[in-house]
CSV table of N, CA and C in Angstrom, one decimal:
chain,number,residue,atom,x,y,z
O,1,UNK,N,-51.0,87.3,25.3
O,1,UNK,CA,-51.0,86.8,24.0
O,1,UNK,C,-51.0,87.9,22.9
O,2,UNK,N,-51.8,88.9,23.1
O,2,UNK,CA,-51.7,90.1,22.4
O,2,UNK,C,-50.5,90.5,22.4
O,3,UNK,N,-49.9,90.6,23.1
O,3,UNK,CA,-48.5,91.4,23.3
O,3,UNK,C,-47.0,90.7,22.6
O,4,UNK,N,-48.1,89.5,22.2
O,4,UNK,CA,-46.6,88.4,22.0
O,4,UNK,C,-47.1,89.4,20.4
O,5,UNK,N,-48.1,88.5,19.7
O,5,UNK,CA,-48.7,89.3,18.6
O,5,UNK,C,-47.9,90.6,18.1
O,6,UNK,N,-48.0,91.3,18.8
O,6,UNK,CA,-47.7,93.0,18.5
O,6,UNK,C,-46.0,93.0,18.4
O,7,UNK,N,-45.3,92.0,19.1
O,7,UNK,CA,-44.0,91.8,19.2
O,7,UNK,C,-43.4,91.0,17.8
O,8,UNK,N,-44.6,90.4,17.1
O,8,UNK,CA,-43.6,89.5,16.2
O,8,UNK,C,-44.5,90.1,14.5
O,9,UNK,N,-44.7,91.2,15.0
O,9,UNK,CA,-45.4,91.8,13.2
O,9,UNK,C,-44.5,93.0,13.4
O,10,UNK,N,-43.8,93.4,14.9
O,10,UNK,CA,-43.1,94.6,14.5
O,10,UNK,C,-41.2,94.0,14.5
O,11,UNK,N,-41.0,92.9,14.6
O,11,UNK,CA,-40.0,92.0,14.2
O,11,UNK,C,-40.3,91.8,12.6
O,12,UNK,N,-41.4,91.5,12.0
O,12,UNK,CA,-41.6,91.0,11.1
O,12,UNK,C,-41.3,92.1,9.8
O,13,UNK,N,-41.9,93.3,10.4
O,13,UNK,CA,-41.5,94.5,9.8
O,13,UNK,C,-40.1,95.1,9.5
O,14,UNK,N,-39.5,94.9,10.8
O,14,UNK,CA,-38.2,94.9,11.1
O,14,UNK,C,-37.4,94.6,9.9
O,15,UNK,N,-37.2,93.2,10.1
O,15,UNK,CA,-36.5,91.9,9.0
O,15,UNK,C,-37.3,92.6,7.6
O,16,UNK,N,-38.4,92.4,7.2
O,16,UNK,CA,-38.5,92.8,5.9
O,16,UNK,C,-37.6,94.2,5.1
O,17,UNK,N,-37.5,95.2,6.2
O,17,UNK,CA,-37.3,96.5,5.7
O,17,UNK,C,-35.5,96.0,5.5
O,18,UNK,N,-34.8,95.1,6.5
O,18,UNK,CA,-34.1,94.7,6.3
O,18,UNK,C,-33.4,94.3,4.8
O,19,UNK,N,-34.1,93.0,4.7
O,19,UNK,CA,-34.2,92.3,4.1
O,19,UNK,C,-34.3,92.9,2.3
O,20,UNK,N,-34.5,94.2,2.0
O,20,UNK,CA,-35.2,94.9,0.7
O,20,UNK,C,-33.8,94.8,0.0
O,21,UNK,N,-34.0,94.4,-1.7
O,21,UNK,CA,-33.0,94.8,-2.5
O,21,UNK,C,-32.6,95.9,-2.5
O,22,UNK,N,-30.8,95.9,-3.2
O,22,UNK,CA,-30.0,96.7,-3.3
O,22,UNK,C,-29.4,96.5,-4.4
O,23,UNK,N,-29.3,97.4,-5.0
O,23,UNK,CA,-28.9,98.0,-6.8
O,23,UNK,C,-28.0,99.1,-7.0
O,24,UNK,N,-27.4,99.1,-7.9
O,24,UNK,CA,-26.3,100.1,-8.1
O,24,UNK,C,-27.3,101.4,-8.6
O,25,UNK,N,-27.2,102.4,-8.9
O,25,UNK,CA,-27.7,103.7,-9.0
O,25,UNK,C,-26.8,104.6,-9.7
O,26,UNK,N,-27.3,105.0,-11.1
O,26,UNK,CA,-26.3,106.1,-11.3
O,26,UNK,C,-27.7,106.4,-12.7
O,27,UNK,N,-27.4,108.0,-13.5
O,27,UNK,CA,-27.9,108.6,-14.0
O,27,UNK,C,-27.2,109.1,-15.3
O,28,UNK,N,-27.3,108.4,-16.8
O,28,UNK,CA,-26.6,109.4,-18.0
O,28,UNK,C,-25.3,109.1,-17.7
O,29,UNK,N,-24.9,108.5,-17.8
O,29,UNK,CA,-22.8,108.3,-17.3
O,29,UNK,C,-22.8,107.8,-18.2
O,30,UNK,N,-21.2,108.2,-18.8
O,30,UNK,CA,-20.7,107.6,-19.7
O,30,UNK,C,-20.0,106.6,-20.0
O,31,UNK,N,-19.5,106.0,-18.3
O,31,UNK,CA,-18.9,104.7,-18.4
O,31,UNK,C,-19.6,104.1,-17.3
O,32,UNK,N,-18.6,102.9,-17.0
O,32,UNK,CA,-19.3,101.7,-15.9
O,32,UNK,C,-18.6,102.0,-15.0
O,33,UNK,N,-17.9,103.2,-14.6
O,33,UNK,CA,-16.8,103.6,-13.5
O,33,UNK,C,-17.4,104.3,-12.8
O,34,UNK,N,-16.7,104.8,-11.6
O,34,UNK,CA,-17.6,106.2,-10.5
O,34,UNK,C,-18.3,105.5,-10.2
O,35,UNK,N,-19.4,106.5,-10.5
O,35,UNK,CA,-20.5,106.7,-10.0
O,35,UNK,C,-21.4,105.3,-10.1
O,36,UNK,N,-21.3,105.2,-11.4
O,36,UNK,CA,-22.3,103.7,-11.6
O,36,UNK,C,-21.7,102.1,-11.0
O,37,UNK,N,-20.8,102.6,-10.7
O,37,UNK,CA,-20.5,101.0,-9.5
O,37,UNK,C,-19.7,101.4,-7.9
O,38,UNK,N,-20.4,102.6,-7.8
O,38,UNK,CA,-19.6,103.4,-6.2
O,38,UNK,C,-21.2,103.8,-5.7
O,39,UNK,N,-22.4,104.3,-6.3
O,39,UNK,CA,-23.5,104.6,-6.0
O,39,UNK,C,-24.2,103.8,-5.8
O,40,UNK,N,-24.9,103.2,-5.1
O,40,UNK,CA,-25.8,102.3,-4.3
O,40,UNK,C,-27.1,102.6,-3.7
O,41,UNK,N,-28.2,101.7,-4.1
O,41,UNK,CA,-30.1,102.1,-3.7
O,41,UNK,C,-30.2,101.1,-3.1
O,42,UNK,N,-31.1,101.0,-1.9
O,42,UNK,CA,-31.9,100.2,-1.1
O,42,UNK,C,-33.3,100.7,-1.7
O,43,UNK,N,-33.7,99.4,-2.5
O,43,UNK,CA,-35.0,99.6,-3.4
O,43,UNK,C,-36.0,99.3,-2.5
O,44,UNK,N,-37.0,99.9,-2.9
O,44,UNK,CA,-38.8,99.8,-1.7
O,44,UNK,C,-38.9,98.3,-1.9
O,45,UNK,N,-39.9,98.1,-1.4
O,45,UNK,CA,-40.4,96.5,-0.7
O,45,UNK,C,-41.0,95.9,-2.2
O,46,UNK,N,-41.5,96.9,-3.0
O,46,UNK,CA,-42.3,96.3,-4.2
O,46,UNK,C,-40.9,96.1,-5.4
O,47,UNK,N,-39.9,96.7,-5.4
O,47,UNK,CA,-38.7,96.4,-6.3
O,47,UNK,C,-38.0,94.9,-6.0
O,48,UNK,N,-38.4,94.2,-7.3
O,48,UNK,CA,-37.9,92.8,-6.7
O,48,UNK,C,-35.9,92.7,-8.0
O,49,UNK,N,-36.4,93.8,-8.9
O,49,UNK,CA,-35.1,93.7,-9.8
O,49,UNK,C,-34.5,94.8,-9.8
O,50,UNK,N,-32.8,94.6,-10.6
O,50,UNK,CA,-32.0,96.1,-10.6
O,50,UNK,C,-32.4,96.3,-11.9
O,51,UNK,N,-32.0,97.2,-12.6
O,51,UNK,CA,-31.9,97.4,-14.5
O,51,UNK,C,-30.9,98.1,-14.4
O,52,UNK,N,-30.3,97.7,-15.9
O,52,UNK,CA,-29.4,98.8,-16.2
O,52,UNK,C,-30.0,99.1,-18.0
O,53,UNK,N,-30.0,100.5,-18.2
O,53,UNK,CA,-30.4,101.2,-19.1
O,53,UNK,C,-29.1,101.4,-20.0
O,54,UNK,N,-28.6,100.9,-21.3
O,54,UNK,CA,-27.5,101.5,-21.9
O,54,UNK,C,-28.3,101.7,-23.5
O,55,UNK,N,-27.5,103.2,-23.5
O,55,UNK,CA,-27.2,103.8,-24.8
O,55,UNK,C,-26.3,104.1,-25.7
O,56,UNK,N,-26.6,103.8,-26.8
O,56,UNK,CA,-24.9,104.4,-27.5
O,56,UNK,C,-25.5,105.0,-28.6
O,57,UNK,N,-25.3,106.4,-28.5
O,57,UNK,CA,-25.6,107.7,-29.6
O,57,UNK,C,-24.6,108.3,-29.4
O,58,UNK,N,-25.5,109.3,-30.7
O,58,UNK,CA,-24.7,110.7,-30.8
O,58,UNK,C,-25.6,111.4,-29.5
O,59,UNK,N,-24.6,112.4,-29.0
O,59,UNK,CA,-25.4,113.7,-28.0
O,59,UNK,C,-25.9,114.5,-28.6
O,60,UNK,N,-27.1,115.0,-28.0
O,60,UNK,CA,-27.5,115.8,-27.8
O,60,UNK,C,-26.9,117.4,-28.6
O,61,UNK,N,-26.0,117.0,-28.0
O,61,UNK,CA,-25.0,118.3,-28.1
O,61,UNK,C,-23.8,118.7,-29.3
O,62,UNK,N,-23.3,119.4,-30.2
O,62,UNK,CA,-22.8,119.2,-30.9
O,62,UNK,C,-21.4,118.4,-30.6
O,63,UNK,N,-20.4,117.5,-31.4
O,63,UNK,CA,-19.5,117.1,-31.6
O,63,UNK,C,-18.8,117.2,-33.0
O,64,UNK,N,-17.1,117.5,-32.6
O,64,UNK,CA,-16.7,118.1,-34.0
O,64,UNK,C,-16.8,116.9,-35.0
O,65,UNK,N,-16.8,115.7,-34.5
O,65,UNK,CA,-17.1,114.8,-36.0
O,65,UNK,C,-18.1,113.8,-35.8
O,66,UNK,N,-19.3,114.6,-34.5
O,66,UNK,CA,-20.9,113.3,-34.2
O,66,UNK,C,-20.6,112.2,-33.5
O,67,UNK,N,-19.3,112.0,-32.7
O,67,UNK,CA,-19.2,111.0,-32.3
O,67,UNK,C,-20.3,110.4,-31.0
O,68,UNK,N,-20.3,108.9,-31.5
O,68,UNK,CA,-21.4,108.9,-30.7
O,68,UNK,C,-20.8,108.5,-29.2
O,69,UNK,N,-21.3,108.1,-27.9
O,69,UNK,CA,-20.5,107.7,-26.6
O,69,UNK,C,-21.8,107.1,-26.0
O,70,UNK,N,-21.8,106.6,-25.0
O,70,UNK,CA,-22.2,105.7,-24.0
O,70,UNK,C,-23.4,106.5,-22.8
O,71,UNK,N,-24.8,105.7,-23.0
O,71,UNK,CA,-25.5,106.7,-21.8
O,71,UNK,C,-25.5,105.3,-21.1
O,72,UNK,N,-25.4,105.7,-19.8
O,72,UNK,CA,-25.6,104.3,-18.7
O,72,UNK,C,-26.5,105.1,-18.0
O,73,UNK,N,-27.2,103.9,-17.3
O,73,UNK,CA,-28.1,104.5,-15.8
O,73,UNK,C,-28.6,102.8,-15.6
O,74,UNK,N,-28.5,103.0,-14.1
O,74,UNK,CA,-28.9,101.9,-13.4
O,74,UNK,C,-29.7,102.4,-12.2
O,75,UNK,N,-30.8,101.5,-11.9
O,75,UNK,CA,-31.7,101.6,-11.0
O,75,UNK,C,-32.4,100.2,-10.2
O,76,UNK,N,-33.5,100.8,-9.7
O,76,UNK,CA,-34.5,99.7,-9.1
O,76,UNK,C,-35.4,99.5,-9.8
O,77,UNK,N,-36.2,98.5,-10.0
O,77,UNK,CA,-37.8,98.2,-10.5
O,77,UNK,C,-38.0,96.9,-10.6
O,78,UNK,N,-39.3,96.7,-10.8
O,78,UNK,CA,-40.4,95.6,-10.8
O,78,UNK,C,-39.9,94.4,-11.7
O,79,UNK,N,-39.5,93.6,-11.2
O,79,UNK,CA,-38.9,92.4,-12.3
O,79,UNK,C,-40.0,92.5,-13.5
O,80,UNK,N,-41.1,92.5,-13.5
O,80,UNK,CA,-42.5,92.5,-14.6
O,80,UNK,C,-41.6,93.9,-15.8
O,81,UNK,N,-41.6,95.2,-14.8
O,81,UNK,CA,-41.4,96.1,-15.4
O,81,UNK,C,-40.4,96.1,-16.4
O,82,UNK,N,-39.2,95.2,-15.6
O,82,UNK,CA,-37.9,95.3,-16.5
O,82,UNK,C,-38.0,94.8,-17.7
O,83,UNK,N,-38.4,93.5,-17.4
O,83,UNK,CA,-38.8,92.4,-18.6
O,83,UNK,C,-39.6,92.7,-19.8
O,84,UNK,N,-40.4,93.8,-19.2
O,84,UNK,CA,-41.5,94.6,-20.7
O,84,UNK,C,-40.7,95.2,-21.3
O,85,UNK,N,-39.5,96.1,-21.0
O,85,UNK,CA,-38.6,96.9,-21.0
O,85,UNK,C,-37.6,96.5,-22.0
O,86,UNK,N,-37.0,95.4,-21.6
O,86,UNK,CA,-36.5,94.5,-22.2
O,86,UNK,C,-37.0,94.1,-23.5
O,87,UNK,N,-38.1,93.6,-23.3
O,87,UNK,CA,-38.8,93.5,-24.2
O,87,UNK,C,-38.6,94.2,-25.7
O,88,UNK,N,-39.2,95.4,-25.0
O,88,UNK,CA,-39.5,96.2,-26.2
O,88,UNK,C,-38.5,97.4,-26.6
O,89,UNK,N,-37.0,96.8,-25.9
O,89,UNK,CA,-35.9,97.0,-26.7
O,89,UNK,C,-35.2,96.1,-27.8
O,90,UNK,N,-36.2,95.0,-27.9
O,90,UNK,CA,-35.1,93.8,-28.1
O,90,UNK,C,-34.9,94.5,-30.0
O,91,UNK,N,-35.6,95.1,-30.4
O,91,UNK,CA,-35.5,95.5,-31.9
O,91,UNK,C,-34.3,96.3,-32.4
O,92,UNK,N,-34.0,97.4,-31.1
O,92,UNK,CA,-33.3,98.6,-30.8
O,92,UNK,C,-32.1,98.3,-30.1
O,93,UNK,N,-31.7,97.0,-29.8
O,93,UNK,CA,-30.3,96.5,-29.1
O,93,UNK,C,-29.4,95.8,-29.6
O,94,UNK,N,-28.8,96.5,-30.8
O,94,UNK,CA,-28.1,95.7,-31.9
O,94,UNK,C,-26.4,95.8,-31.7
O,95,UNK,N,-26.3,96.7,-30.5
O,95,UNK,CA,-24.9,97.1,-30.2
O,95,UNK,C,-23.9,97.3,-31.2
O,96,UNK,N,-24.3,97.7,-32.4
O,96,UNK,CA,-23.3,98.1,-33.1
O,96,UNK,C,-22.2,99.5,-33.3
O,97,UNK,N,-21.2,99.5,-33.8
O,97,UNK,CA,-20.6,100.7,-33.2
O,97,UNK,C,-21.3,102.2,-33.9
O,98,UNK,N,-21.5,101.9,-35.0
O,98,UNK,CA,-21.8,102.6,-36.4
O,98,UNK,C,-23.0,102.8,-36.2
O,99,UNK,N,-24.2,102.8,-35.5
O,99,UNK,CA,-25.9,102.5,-35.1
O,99,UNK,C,-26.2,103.2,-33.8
O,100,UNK,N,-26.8,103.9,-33.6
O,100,UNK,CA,-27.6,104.3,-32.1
O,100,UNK,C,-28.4,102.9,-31.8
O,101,UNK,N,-28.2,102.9,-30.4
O,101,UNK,CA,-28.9,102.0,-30.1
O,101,UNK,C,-29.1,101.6,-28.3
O,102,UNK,N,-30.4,101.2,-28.3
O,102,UNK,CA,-30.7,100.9,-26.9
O,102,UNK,C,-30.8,99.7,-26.0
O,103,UNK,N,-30.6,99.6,-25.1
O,103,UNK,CA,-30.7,98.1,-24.3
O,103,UNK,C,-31.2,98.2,-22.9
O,104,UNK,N,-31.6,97.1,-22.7
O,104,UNK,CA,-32.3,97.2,-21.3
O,104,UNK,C,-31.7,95.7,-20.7
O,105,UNK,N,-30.9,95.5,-19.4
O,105,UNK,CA,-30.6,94.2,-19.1
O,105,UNK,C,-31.2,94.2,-17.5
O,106,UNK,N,-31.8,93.1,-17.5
O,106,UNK,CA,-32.7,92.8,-15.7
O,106,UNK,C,-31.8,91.8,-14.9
O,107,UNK,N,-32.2,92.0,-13.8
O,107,UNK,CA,-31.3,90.6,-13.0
O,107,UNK,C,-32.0,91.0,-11.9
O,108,UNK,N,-31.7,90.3,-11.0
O,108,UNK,CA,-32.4,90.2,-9.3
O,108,UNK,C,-31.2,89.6,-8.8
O,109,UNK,N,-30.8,90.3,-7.5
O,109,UNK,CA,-30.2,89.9,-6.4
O,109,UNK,C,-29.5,91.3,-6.2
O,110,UNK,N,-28.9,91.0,-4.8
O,110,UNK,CA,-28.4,92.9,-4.4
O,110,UNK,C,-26.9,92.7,-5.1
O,111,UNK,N,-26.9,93.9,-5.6
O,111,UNK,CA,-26.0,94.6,-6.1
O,111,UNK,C,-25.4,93.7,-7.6
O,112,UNK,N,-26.9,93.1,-8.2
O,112,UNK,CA,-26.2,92.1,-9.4
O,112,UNK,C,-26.1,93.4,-10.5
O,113,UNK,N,-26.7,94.5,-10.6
O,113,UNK,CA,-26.3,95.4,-11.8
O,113,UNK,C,-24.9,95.9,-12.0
O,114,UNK,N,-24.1,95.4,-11.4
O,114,UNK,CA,-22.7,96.0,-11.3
O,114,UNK,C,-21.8,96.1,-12.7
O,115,UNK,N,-22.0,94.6,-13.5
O,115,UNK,CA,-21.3,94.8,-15.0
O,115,UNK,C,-22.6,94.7,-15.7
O,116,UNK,N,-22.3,95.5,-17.0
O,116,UNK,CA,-22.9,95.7,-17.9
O,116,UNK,C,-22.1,95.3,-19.5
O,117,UNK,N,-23.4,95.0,-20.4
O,117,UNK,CA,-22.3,94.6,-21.5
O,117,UNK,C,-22.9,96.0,-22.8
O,118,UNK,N,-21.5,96.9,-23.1
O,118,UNK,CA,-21.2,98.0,-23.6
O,118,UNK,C,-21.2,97.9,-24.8
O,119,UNK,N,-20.9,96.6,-25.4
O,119,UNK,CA,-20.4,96.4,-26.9
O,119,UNK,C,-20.2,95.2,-27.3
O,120,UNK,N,-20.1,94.8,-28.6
O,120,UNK,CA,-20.1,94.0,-29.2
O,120,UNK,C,-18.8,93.0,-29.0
O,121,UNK,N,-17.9,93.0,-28.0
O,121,UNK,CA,-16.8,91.8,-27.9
O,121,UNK,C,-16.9,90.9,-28.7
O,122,UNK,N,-17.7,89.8,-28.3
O,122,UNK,CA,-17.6,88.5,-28.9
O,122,UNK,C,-17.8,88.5,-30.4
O,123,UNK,N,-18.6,89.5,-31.1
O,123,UNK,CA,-19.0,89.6,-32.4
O,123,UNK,C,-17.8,90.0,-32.6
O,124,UNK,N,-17.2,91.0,-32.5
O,124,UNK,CA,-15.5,91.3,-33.3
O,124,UNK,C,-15.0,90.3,-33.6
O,125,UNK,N,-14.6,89.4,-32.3
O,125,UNK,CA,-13.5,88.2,-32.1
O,125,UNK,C,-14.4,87.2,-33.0
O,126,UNK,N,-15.6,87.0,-33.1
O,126,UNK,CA,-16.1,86.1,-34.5
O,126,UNK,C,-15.1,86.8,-35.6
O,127,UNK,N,-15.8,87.5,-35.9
O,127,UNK,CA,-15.4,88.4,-37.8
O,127,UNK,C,-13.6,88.4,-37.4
O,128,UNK,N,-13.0,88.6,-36.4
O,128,UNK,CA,-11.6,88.6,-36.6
O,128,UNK,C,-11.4,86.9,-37.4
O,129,UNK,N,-11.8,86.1,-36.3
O,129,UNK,CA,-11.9,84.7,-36.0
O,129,UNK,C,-12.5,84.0,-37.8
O,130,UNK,N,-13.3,84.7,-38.0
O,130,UNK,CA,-14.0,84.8,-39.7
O,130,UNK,C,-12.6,85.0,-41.3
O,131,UNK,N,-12.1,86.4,-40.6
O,131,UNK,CA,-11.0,86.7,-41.4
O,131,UNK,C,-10.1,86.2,-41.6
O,132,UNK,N,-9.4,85.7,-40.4
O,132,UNK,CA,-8.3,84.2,-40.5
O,132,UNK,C,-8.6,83.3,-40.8
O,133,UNK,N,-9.5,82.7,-40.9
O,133,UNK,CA,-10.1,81.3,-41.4
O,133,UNK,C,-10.2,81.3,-42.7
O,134,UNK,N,-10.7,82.4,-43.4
O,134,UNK,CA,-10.8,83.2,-45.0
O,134,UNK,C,-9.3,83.2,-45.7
O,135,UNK,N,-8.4,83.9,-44.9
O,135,UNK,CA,-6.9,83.9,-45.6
O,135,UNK,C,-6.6,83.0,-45.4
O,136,UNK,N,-6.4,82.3,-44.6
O,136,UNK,CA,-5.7,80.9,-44.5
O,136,UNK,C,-6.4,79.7,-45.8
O,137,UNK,N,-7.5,79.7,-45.5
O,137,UNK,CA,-8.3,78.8,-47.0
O,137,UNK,C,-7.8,79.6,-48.5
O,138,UNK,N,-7.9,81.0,-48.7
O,138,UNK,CA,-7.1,81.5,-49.9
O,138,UNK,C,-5.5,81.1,-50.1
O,139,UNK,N,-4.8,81.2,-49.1
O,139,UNK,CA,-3.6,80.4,-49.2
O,139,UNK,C,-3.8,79.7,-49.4
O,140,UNK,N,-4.3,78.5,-48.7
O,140,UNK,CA,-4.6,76.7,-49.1
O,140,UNK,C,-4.6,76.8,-50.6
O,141,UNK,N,-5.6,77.2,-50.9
O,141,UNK,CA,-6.3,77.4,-52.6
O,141,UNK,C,-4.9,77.5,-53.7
O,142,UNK,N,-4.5,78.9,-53.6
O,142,UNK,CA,-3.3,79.1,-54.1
O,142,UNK,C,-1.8,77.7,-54.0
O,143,UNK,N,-1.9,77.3,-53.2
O,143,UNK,CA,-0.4,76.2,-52.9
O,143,UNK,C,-1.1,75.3,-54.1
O,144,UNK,N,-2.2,74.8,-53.7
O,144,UNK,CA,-2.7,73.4,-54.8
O,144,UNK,C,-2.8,73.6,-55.8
């Protein structure tokens, strides 16, 4: 009976180590290409989420007119951890082009950090979507 025992905690072990999330992995990149969706982590037993970390500044480093570009990094961590994280970007995540700014996005399941959102899409296609609706009523105006 001991022996059965000792056979099904080192099965048990087995399956768990198995079983551990998996998250994309990359450091400082500038896009969502390469590295950050070809690099891959099998996270420890206590990582129940992926994160992906995005920045949009100026570098560090000089540029001839400050342009700002894209810091990416994706990893492993503690769904708790992410969510604080998250949290206490929500002030600092305004995705504008014109603004430094930071963001923190969480998810759980292997390999869900794969897309990330870089920028403001849907806000443009509003304000485009805003603009035509604007001309079109100033014409109206004008015919009557």
């Amino acid at each position: 009976m001991e022996k059965l025992y000792l056979i099904l905690a080192a099965l048990a072990t087995l399956i768990s180590s198995v079983v551990s999330l998996e998250c994309y992995a990359c450091l400082e990149q500038d896009n969502n290409h390469d590295k950050c969706v070809k690099t891959t982590k099998q996270c420890e037993q206590y990582q129940d989420s992926c994160v992906s970390y995005i920045r949009w500044g100026i570098p560090p480093y000089w540029t001839p007119h400050g342009e700002r570009k894209y810091y990416l990094s994706k990893d492993c961590t503690t769904l708790r951890e992410c969510k604080k994280k998250e949290i206490a970007t929500k002030t600092t995540c305004k995705r504008d082009w014109y603004l430094d700014w930071d963001c923190v996005e969480c998810c759980t399941g292997d390999l869900c950090n794969y897309y990330v959102t870089l920028g403001a899409g849907a806000t443009q296609i509003s304000m485009l979507t805003l603009g035509v609706c604007t001309a079109v009523a100033c014409i109206l105006q004008r015919i009557r």
